[in-house]
mmCIF file of C-alpha atoms and ligand atoms in Angstrom:
data_model
loop_
_atom_site.group_PDB
_atom_site.id
_atom_site.type_symbol
_atom_site.label_atom_id
_atom_site.label_comp_id
_atom_site.label_asym_id
_atom_site.label_seq_id
_atom_site.Cartn_x
_atom_site.Cartn_y
_atom_site.Cartn_z
ATOM 1 C CA MET A 223 94.986 93.954 85.380
ATOM 2 C CA GLU A 224 98.228 95.914 85.296
ATOM 3 C CA PRO A 225 98.597 98.651 87.942
ATOM 4 C CA LYS A 226 98.352 102.232 86.629
ATOM 5 C CA LYS A 227 100.579 105.039 87.835
ATOM 6 C CA ALA A 228 98.304 107.155 90.028
ATOM 7 C CA ASP A 229 98.469 110.438 88.093
ATOM 8 C CA ALA A 230 95.583 112.924 87.798
ATOM 9 C CA ALA A 231 94.105 111.179 84.737
ATOM 10 C CA ALA A 232 94.172 107.757 86.401
ATOM 11 C CA ILE A 233 92.546 109.129 89.549
ATOM 12 C CA ALA A 234 89.793 110.778 87.473
ATOM 13 C CA GLU A 235 89.201 107.452 85.720
ATOM 14 C CA ALA A 236 89.111 105.646 89.082
ATOM 15 C CA VAL A 237 86.399 108.041 90.285
ATOM 16 C CA GLN A 238 84.277 107.199 87.235
ATOM 17 C CA LEU A 239 84.713 103.475 87.848
ATOM 18 C CA LEU A 240 83.704 103.847 91.515
ATOM 19 C CA ARG A 241 80.602 105.813 90.454
ATOM 20 C CA GLN A 242 79.697 102.905 88.145
ATOM 21 C CA GLY A 243 79.805 100.545 91.131
ATOM 22 C CA LEU A 244 83.112 98.920 90.158
ATOM 23 C CA LEU A 245 86.098 98.037 92.342
ATOM 24 C CA VAL A 246 89.276 100.123 92.443
ATOM 25 C CA ALA A 247 92.388 99.111 94.380
ATOM 26 C CA PHE A 248 94.322 102.076 95.749
ATOM 27 C CA PRO A 249 97.319 102.758 97.994
ATOM 28 C CA THR A 250 97.011 103.924 101.576
ATOM 29 C CA GLU A 251 99.868 104.496 104.004
ATOM 30 C CA THR A 252 99.034 101.190 105.769
ATOM 31 C CA VAL A 253 98.322 98.639 103.010
ATOM 32 C CA TYR A 254 96.585 98.680 99.596
ATOM 33 C CA GLY A 255 92.794 98.861 99.822
ATOM 34 C CA LEU A 256 90.107 97.276 97.660
ATOM 35 C CA GLY A 257 87.654 100.143 97.277
ATOM 36 C CA ALA A 258 83.978 100.457 96.381
ATOM 37 C CA ASP A 259 81.397 103.229 96.736
ATOM 38 C CA ALA A 260 80.362 102.751 100.380
ATOM 39 C CA SER A 261 76.838 104.043 99.729
ATOM 40 C CA ASN A 262 76.234 101.443 96.982
ATOM 41 C CA ALA A 263 75.338 98.096 98.601
ATOM 42 C CA LEU A 264 75.755 96.160 95.354
ATOM 43 C CA ALA A 265 79.207 97.618 94.760
ATOM 44 C CA VAL A 266 80.232 96.720 98.315
ATOM 45 C CA GLN A 267 79.003 93.168 97.805
ATOM 46 C CA GLY A 268 81.526 93.013 94.975
ATOM 47 C CA ILE A 269 84.317 93.467 97.544
ATOM 48 C CA PHE A 270 83.172 90.421 99.505
ATOM 49 C CA ALA A 271 82.918 88.366 96.308
ATOM 50 C CA ALA A 272 86.381 89.413 95.079
ATOM 51 C CA LYS A 273 88.040 88.689 98.425
ATOM 52 C CA GLY A 274 86.062 85.572 99.292
ATOM 53 C CA ARG A 275 85.383 87.328 102.604
ATOM 54 C CA PRO A 276 82.507 86.226 104.864
ATOM 55 C CA ALA A 277 79.656 88.752 104.884
ATOM 56 C CA ASP A 278 79.811 89.346 108.637
ATOM 57 C CA HIS A 279 83.298 90.917 108.492
ATOM 58 C CA PRO A 280 82.740 94.693 108.523
ATOM 59 C CA LEU A 281 84.670 97.083 106.280
ATOM 60 C CA ILE A 282 86.335 100.382 107.075
ATOM 61 C CA VAL A 283 84.807 103.395 105.311
ATOM 62 C CA HIS A 284 87.446 105.835 104.101
ATOM 63 C CA ILE A 285 86.526 109.513 104.008
ATOM 64 C CA ALA A 286 88.334 112.626 102.754
ATOM 65 C CA GLU A 287 88.203 114.642 105.977
ATOM 66 C CA ALA A 288 87.047 114.534 109.580
ATOM 67 C CA ALA A 289 84.112 116.852 108.807
ATOM 68 C CA MET A 290 82.521 113.898 106.974
ATOM 69 C CA LEU A 291 82.298 111.831 110.190
ATOM 70 C CA ASP A 292 78.727 112.998 110.643
ATOM 71 C CA ASP A 293 77.693 111.722 107.203
ATOM 72 C CA TRP A 294 78.287 108.180 108.506
ATOM 73 C CA ALA A 295 78.073 108.228 112.301
ATOM 74 C CA VAL A 296 75.683 109.433 115.009
ATOM 75 C CA HIS A 297 76.300 110.181 118.695
ATOM 76 C CA VAL A 298 79.911 111.056 117.837
ATOM 77 C CA PRO A 299 81.675 111.574 121.179
ATOM 78 C CA THR A 300 84.065 114.463 121.724
ATOM 79 C CA VAL A 301 87.011 112.067 122.023
ATOM 80 C CA ALA A 302 86.342 110.860 118.474
ATOM 81 C CA ARG A 303 86.699 114.400 117.181
ATOM 82 C CA GLN A 304 89.828 114.905 119.281
ATOM 83 C CA LEU A 305 91.407 111.682 117.982
ATOM 84 C CA ALA A 306 90.457 112.627 114.422
ATOM 85 C CA ALA A 307 91.933 116.121 114.831
ATOM 86 C CA ARG A 308 95.182 114.675 116.191
ATOM 87 C CA PHE A 309 95.712 111.580 114.027
ATOM 88 C CA TRP A 310 93.884 112.143 110.718
ATOM 89 C CA PRO A 311 94.892 111.837 108.000
ATOM 90 C CA GLY A 312 96.615 108.762 109.418
ATOM 91 C CA PRO A 313 96.613 105.053 110.293
ATOM 92 C CA LEU A 314 93.754 105.142 112.812
ATOM 93 C CA ALA A 315 90.199 103.844 112.273
ATOM 94 C CA LEU A 316 87.416 104.827 114.680
ATOM 95 C CA VAL A 317 84.380 102.635 115.338
ATOM 96 C CA LEU A 318 81.245 104.728 116.007
ATOM 97 C CA ARG A 319 77.461 104.299 116.063
ATOM 98 C CA LYS A 320 76.336 104.206 112.450
ATOM 99 C CA ARG A 321 73.755 106.352 110.693
ATOM 100 C CA ALA A 322 70.657 104.388 109.664
ATOM 101 C CA ALA A 323 71.457 105.006 105.986
ATOM 102 C CA VAL A 324 74.819 103.190 106.099
ATOM 103 C CA PRO A 325 74.270 99.948 104.161
ATOM 104 C CA ALA A 326 74.261 96.863 106.407
ATOM 105 C CA VAL A 327 76.623 95.129 103.975
ATOM 106 C CA VAL A 328 79.325 97.679 104.889
ATOM 107 C CA THR A 329 79.076 97.063 108.640
ATOM 108 C CA GLY A 330 78.562 93.304 108.562
ATOM 109 C CA GLY A 331 75.066 93.892 109.931
ATOM 110 C CA GLN A 332 76.371 95.715 113.016
ATOM 111 C CA GLU A 333 75.059 99.000 114.376
ATOM 112 C CA THR A 334 78.551 100.502 114.263
ATOM 113 C CA VAL A 335 80.728 101.775 111.427
ATOM 114 C CA ALA A 336 84.521 102.061 111.196
ATOM 115 C CA LEU A 337 85.819 105.328 109.680
ATOM 116 C CA ARG A 338 89.245 106.566 108.652
ATOM 117 C CA VAL A 339 90.907 109.402 106.769
ATOM 118 C CA PRO A 340 93.983 107.728 105.265
ATOM 119 C CA GLY A 341 97.310 109.545 105.157
ATOM 120 C CA HIS A 342 98.401 108.775 101.602
ATOM 121 C CA PRO A 343 98.312 111.512 98.955
ATOM 122 C CA VAL A 344 96.797 109.227 96.289
ATOM 123 C CA ALA A 345 94.066 107.981 98.649
ATOM 124 C CA LEU A 346 93.273 111.552 99.672
ATOM 125 C CA GLN A 347 93.138 112.787 96.067
ATOM 126 C CA LEU A 348 90.841 109.904 95.182
ATOM 127 C CA LEU A 349 88.562 110.539 98.179
ATOM 128 C CA HIS A 350 88.346 114.289 97.540
ATOM 129 C CA ALA A 351 87.594 113.754 93.841
ATOM 130 C CA PHE A 352 85.029 111.030 94.583
ATOM 131 C CA GLY A 353 83.317 113.077 97.264
ATOM 132 C CA GLY A 354 81.726 110.188 99.170
ATOM 133 C CA GLY A 355 82.933 107.349 101.373
ATOM 134 C CA ILE A 356 84.969 104.482 99.951
ATOM 135 C CA ALA A 357 84.594 101.131 101.723
ATOM 136 C CA ALA A 358 87.932 99.367 101.511
ATOM 137 C CA PRO A 359 89.386 96.328 103.228
ATOM 138 C CA SER A 360 92.893 95.205 102.404
ATOM 139 C CA ALA A 361 93.165 94.204 98.731
ATOM 140 C CA ASN A 362 93.989 90.532 99.267
ATOM 141 C CA ARG A 363 92.046 87.281 99.202
ATOM 142 C CA PHE A 364 90.469 86.451 102.577
ATOM 143 C CA CYS A 365 93.011 85.052 105.062
ATOM 144 C CA ARG A 366 96.008 85.947 102.908
ATOM 145 C CA ILE A 367 98.727 88.501 103.571
ATOM 146 C CA SER A 368 97.793 92.153 103.014
ATOM 147 C CA PRO A 369 99.364 93.806 99.936
ATOM 148 C CA THR A 370 101.879 96.606 100.436
ATOM 149 C CA GLN A 371 102.723 97.095 96.743
ATOM 150 C CA ALA A 372 100.512 97.452 93.667
ATOM 151 C CA ALA A 373 102.078 94.316 92.160
ATOM 152 C CA HIS A 374 100.824 92.251 95.119
ATOM 153 C CA VAL A 375 97.253 93.305 94.306
ATOM 154 C CA ALA A 376 97.699 92.475 90.635
ATOM 155 C CA GLU A 377 98.973 88.988 91.501
ATOM 156 C CA GLU A 378 96.123 88.180 93.807
ATOM 157 C CA LEU A 379 93.033 90.106 92.681
ATOM 158 C CA GLY A 380 94.005 91.320 89.219
ATOM 159 C CA ALA A 381 90.996 89.876 87.411
ATOM 160 C CA ALA A 382 88.458 91.084 89.978
ATOM 161 C CA VAL A 383 89.209 94.808 89.947
ATOM 162 C CA ALA A 384 88.438 97.465 87.354
ATOM 163 C CA MET A 385 91.637 99.338 88.154
ATOM 164 C CA ILE A 386 94.718 99.236 90.379
ATOM 165 C CA LEU A 387 96.189 102.636 91.240
ATOM 166 C CA ASP A 388 99.930 102.378 91.829
ATOM 167 C CA GLY A 389 101.226 104.773 94.477
ATOM 168 C CA GLY A 390 104.426 102.905 95.318
ATOM 169 C CA PRO A 391 105.149 100.789 98.397
ATOM 170 C CA CYS A 392 103.164 101.502 101.572
ATOM 171 C CA GLN A 393 105.079 103.383 104.273
ATOM 172 C CA VAL A 394 103.472 101.889 107.399
ATOM 173 C CA GLY A 395 103.068 98.349 106.070
ATOM 174 C CA VAL A 396 100.569 96.961 108.602
ATOM 175 C CA GLU A 397 96.847 97.660 108.867
ATOM 176 C CA SER A 398 95.472 100.650 110.807
ATOM 177 C CA THR A 399 95.051 100.854 114.560
ATOM 178 C CA ILE A 400 91.310 100.434 115.302
ATOM 179 C CA VAL A 401 89.712 102.075 118.356
ATOM 180 C CA ASP A 402 86.096 101.361 119.262
ATOM 181 C CA LEU A 403 84.384 104.466 120.638
ATOM 182 C CA SER A 404 80.841 103.101 120.408
ATOM 183 C CA GLY A 405 80.709 101.727 123.953
ATOM 184 C CA MET A 406 81.146 103.063 127.470
ATOM 185 C CA ARG A 407 84.946 103.064 127.296
ATOM 186 C CA PRO A 408 87.419 103.334 124.413
ATOM 187 C CA ARG A 409 88.679 99.924 123.360
ATOM 188 C CA LEU A 410 91.575 98.865 121.146
ATOM 189 C CA LEU A 411 90.270 96.438 118.506
ATOM 190 C CA ARG A 412 93.453 96.156 116.472
ATOM 191 C CA PRO A 413 96.967 97.399 117.306
ATOM 192 C CA GLY A 414 98.778 99.382 114.628
ATOM 193 C CA HIS A 415 101.343 102.090 113.976
ATOM 194 C CA ILE A 416 99.614 104.503 116.374
ATOM 195 C CA GLY A 417 100.369 102.994 119.776
ATOM 196 C CA VAL A 418 98.451 102.667 123.027
ATOM 197 C CA ALA A 419 100.521 105.320 124.857
ATOM 198 C CA GLU A 420 99.898 107.929 122.132
ATOM 199 C CA LEU A 421 96.177 107.214 122.204
ATOM 200 C CA GLU A 422 95.945 107.270 125.994
ATOM 201 C CA ALA A 423 97.837 110.568 126.150
ATOM 202 C CA LEU A 424 95.044 112.111 124.139
ATOM 203 C CA LEU A 425 92.139 110.173 125.640
ATOM 204 C CA GLN A 426 93.326 110.961 129.176
ATOM 205 C CA GLN A 427 91.961 107.622 130.291
ATOM 206 C CA PRO A 428 93.126 104.041 129.914
ATOM 207 C CA LEU A 429 92.319 102.295 126.657
ATOM 208 C CA LEU A 430 90.847 98.819 127.097
ATOM 209 C CA VAL A 431 93.337 96.520 125.384
ATOM 210 C CA PRO A 432 93.484 92.784 124.838
ATOM 211 C CA GLU A 433 95.251 91.453 127.952
ATOM 212 C CA SER A 434 98.339 90.022 126.344
ATOM 213 C CA LEU A 435 100.539 91.210 123.507
ATOM 214 C CA ASP A 436 98.642 88.638 121.493
ATOM 215 C CA THR A 437 101.719 86.492 121.111
ATOM 216 C CA ASP A 438 100.800 83.933 123.754
ATOM 217 C CA ILE A 439 101.014 80.356 122.669
ATOM 218 C CA ARG A 440 97.617 79.530 121.252
ATOM 219 C CA ALA A 441 96.512 76.312 119.659
ATOM 220 C CA PRO A 442 96.315 76.960 115.909
ATOM 221 C CA GLY A 443 92.751 75.671 115.882
ATOM 222 C CA MET A 444 91.749 78.354 118.360
ATOM 223 C CA MET A 445 92.760 81.149 116.027
ATOM 224 C CA ALA A 446 89.622 82.554 114.489
ATOM 225 C CA VAL A 447 91.368 83.740 111.356
ATOM 226 C CA HIS A 448 94.808 83.063 109.997
ATOM 227 C CA TYR A 449 96.334 85.780 107.780
ATOM 228 C CA ALA A 450 99.083 83.535 106.642
ATOM 229 C CA PRO A 451 101.456 82.647 103.837
ATOM 230 C CA LYS A 452 100.744 79.355 102.049
ATOM 231 C CA THR A 453 104.032 77.934 103.292
ATOM 232 C CA GLN A 454 103.972 76.795 106.907
ATOM 233 C CA ALA A 455 105.349 79.701 108.953
ATOM 234 C CA VAL A 456 106.663 79.127 112.463
ATOM 235 C CA CYS A 457 107.545 81.749 115.062
ATOM 236 C CA CYS A 458 110.779 80.726 116.750
ATOM 237 C CA PRO A 459 112.783 82.236 119.646
ATOM 238 C CA SER A 460 116.311 83.327 118.643
ATOM 239 C CA ALA A 461 117.955 80.775 120.930
ATOM 240 C CA LEU A 462 116.255 77.850 119.196
ATOM 241 C CA LEU A 463 116.467 79.092 115.632
ATOM 242 C CA SER A 464 119.737 77.638 114.383
ATOM 243 C CA GLY A 465 118.952 74.179 115.794
ATOM 244 C CA GLN A 466 115.547 74.154 114.121
ATOM 245 C CA VAL A 467 116.944 75.342 110.804
ATOM 246 C CA ARG A 468 119.842 72.878 110.916
ATOM 247 C CA ALA A 469 117.521 69.927 111.558
ATOM 248 C CA LEU A 470 115.452 70.687 108.467
ATOM 249 C CA LEU A 471 118.485 71.446 106.258
ATOM 250 C CA ASP A 472 120.093 68.161 107.349
ATOM 251 C CA SER A 473 117.057 66.286 106.125
ATOM 252 C CA GLY A 474 117.358 67.970 102.724
ATOM 253 C CA ARG A 475 114.550 70.506 103.173
ATOM 254 C CA ARG A 476 114.531 74.078 101.856
ATOM 255 C CA VAL A 477 113.993 76.658 104.554
ATOM 256 C CA GLY A 478 113.309 80.396 104.758
ATOM 257 C CA VAL A 479 114.066 82.652 107.707
ATOM 258 C CA LEU A 480 112.837 86.135 108.555
ATOM 259 C CA ALA A 481 115.847 86.963 110.678
ATOM 260 C CA TYR A 482 115.743 89.587 113.392
ATOM 261 C CA GLN A 483 119.330 89.311 114.634
ATOM 262 C CA HIS A 484 120.593 85.845 114.020
ATOM 263 C CA GLY A 485 123.686 85.150 111.931
ATOM 264 C CA LEU A 486 122.864 81.970 110.043
ATOM 265 C CA PRO A 487 125.312 80.034 107.870
ATOM 266 C CA ASP A 488 125.072 80.345 104.085
ATOM 267 C CA ASN A 489 123.488 77.352 102.460
ATOM 268 C CA ALA A 490 121.934 76.749 99.056
ATOM 269 C CA ASN A 491 118.758 75.503 100.727
ATOM 270 C CA LEU A 492 118.537 78.366 103.197
ATOM 271 C CA HIS A 493 116.952 81.712 102.279
ATOM 272 C CA VAL A 494 117.523 84.335 104.939
ATOM 273 C CA VAL A 495 115.761 87.709 104.821
ATOM 274 C CA PRO A 496 117.371 90.053 107.355
ATOM 275 C CA MET A 497 114.670 92.252 108.897
ATOM 276 C CA PRO A 498 115.104 95.870 110.056
ATOM 277 C CA ALA A 499 115.931 96.382 113.745
ATOM 278 C CA SER A 500 113.242 99.013 114.396
ATOM 279 C CA ALA A 501 109.586 98.101 114.834
ATOM 280 C CA GLU A 502 108.616 100.675 112.172
ATOM 281 C CA GLY A 503 111.091 99.338 109.633
ATOM 282 C CA TYR A 504 110.117 95.755 110.404
ATOM 283 C CA ALA A 505 106.399 96.513 109.943
ATOM 284 C CA GLN A 506 107.080 98.282 106.662
ATOM 285 C CA SER A 507 108.783 95.283 105.073
ATOM 286 C CA LEU A 508 107.014 92.420 106.894
ATOM 287 C CA TYR A 509 104.344 91.483 104.339
ATOM 288 C CA ALA A 510 106.543 91.917 101.264
ATOM 289 C CA SER A 511 109.223 89.750 102.910
ATOM 290 C CA LEU A 512 106.718 87.019 103.778
ATOM 291 C CA ARG A 513 105.360 87.098 100.222
ATOM 292 C CA ALA A 514 108.858 86.840 98.757
ATOM 293 C CA LEU A 515 109.662 83.779 100.882
ATOM 294 C CA ASP A 516 106.235 82.267 100.196
ATOM 295 C CA ALA A 517 106.917 82.422 96.441
ATOM 296 C CA LEU A 518 109.987 80.168 96.839
ATOM 297 C CA GLN A 519 107.877 77.125 97.759
ATOM 298 C CA LEU A 520 109.980 76.216 100.755
ATOM 299 C CA THR A 521 109.198 73.525 103.325
ATOM 300 C CA CYS A 522 108.997 76.025 106.145
ATOM 301 C CA ILE A 523 109.482 79.719 106.937
ATOM 302 C CA PHE A 524 110.923 80.457 110.382
ATOM 303 C CA VAL A 525 110.207 83.877 111.814
ATOM 304 C CA GLU A 526 112.749 84.783 114.476
ATOM 305 C CA SER A 527 110.738 86.324 117.325
ATOM 306 C CA PRO A 528 111.305 90.078 117.587
ATOM 307 C CA PRO A 529 111.159 91.830 121.004
ATOM 308 C CA GLN A 530 107.946 91.415 123.001
ATOM 309 C CA THR A 531 107.688 95.078 123.986
ATOM 310 C CA GLU A 532 104.939 97.655 123.527
ATOM 311 C CA ALA A 533 106.629 99.227 120.494
ATOM 312 C CA TRP A 534 106.351 95.843 118.771
ATOM 313 C CA ARG A 535 102.690 95.222 119.633
ATOM 314 C CA ALA A 536 101.368 95.602 116.064
ATOM 315 C CA VAL A 537 104.153 93.482 114.541
ATOM 316 C CA ASN A 538 103.682 90.737 117.135
ATOM 317 C CA ASP A 539 99.922 90.810 116.602
ATOM 318 C CA ARG A 540 100.361 90.233 112.848
ATOM 319 C CA LEU A 541 103.047 87.585 113.374
ATOM 320 C CA GLY A 542 100.649 85.829 115.746
ATOM 321 C CA LYS A 543 98.209 85.560 112.841
ATOM 322 C CA ALA A 544 100.728 84.681 110.132
ATOM 323 C CA THR A 545 102.612 81.972 112.036
ATOM 324 C CA VAL A 546 102.160 79.149 114.520
ATOM 325 C CA PRO A 547 104.356 79.063 117.600
ATOM 326 C CA LEU A 548 107.195 76.540 117.587
ATOM 327 C CA ALA A 549 105.508 74.595 120.397
ATOM 328 C CA ALA A 550 102.520 73.875 118.134
ATOM 329 C CA VAL A 551 104.569 72.293 115.328
HETATM 330 P P1 AMP B 855 90.444 95.211 106.905
HETATM 331 O O1 AMP B 855 89.580 96.129 106.151
HETATM 332 O O2 AMP B 855 90.759 93.946 106.191
HETATM 333 O O3 AMP B 855 91.650 95.923 107.435
HETATM 334 O O4 AMP B 855 89.584 94.775 108.161
HETATM 335 C C1 AMP B 855 88.679 95.658 108.725
HETATM 336 C C2 AMP B 855 88.567 95.349 110.171
HETATM 337 O O5 AMP B 855 88.001 96.503 110.804
HETATM 338 C C3 AMP B 855 87.598 94.237 110.515
HETATM 339 O O6 AMP B 855 88.185 92.981 110.490
HETATM 340 C C4 AMP B 855 87.155 94.627 111.910
HETATM 341 O O7 AMP B 855 88.062 94.108 112.871
HETATM 342 C C5 AMP B 855 87.241 96.126 111.927
HETATM 343 N N1 AMP B 855 85.945 96.768 111.819
HETATM 344 C C6 AMP B 855 85.424 97.363 110.743
HETATM 345 N N2 AMP B 855 84.206 97.831 111.003
HETATM 346 C C7 AMP B 855 83.932 97.536 112.272
HETATM 347 C C8 AMP B 855 82.815 97.730 113.124
HETATM 348 N N3 AMP B 855 81.732 98.328 112.692
HETATM 349 N N4 AMP B 855 82.891 97.257 114.371
HETATM 350 C C9 AMP B 855 83.986 96.631 114.795
HETATM 351 N N5 AMP B 855 85.077 96.402 114.043
HETATM 352 C C10 AMP B 855 85.049 96.838 112.806
HETATM 353 MG MG1 MG B 856 92.429 92.549 105.707
#
């Protein structure tokens, strides 16, 4: 399945395919989504089959505008409307109590539903033309790296989708921030481009967040899910990087590096991808860079640890899932 330029005709065709219960991959500002009509349980099951995703992993329902919140959720708190007014369209998903009519397959059997108005013109045109909600996880096989270009979707899911809308590379590059508003206090479920400070400024109360920056050394076996390249990927502090790389090169191995600041020597067996210095730039190119290195069939990809500060929370969260720490190797 070749991607199609997302012009008006292609979007109209995509709407027809969604109405027939088929899968359409489309761009959002975060990553490419694998979309199905969220009110059609059979269509949504197709997403799980195409991705190889376990049925208890809930999907985010994408809607055209905040006014549609009430079509999917009940007991919508005022803060949800305030967050929606401030950040939608944008890279923020809100978890709310679901309406009874929301198919259980969408929510992984839970009583809550995740909702988002994406901030990409193609996604918005598609949602407005379709009229209903589009359930869409990232358009990759389960446990693989999320796609940030239409070509990534074609490589990985090409045969499983009725259409891939090409809207160019994704601007944000990592999945949406998810905030759970279904409980007593707002809780961060997934860090993303919209940061904790921005959310708290609006909420006017602390957001419950996972205690650490999620980059603590964890035994690989303890990680519930690993969104990783096929090549072994190791997160490595700058100070140890050149020694680690040298040791592998000396034993004739081919090595890749996602380099944050390190100047590494040129070598035929060494593939260095210099990463942007800002957290936003780094996030934008992270998945495409990992995919590019993964395609080279190297022995190992080293990821030079970026800063461990709040601005880097989303990047460090994703690196924690894509790599193992050096200590675990
Ligand atoms: P993806 O669509 O691949 O970006 O993943 C969607 C993620 O959204 C899931 O892995 C969950 O972490 C989260 N999510 C979606 N719906 C819910 C929900 N009802 N309750 C809690 N988390 C949810
Ligand atoms: Mg995903």
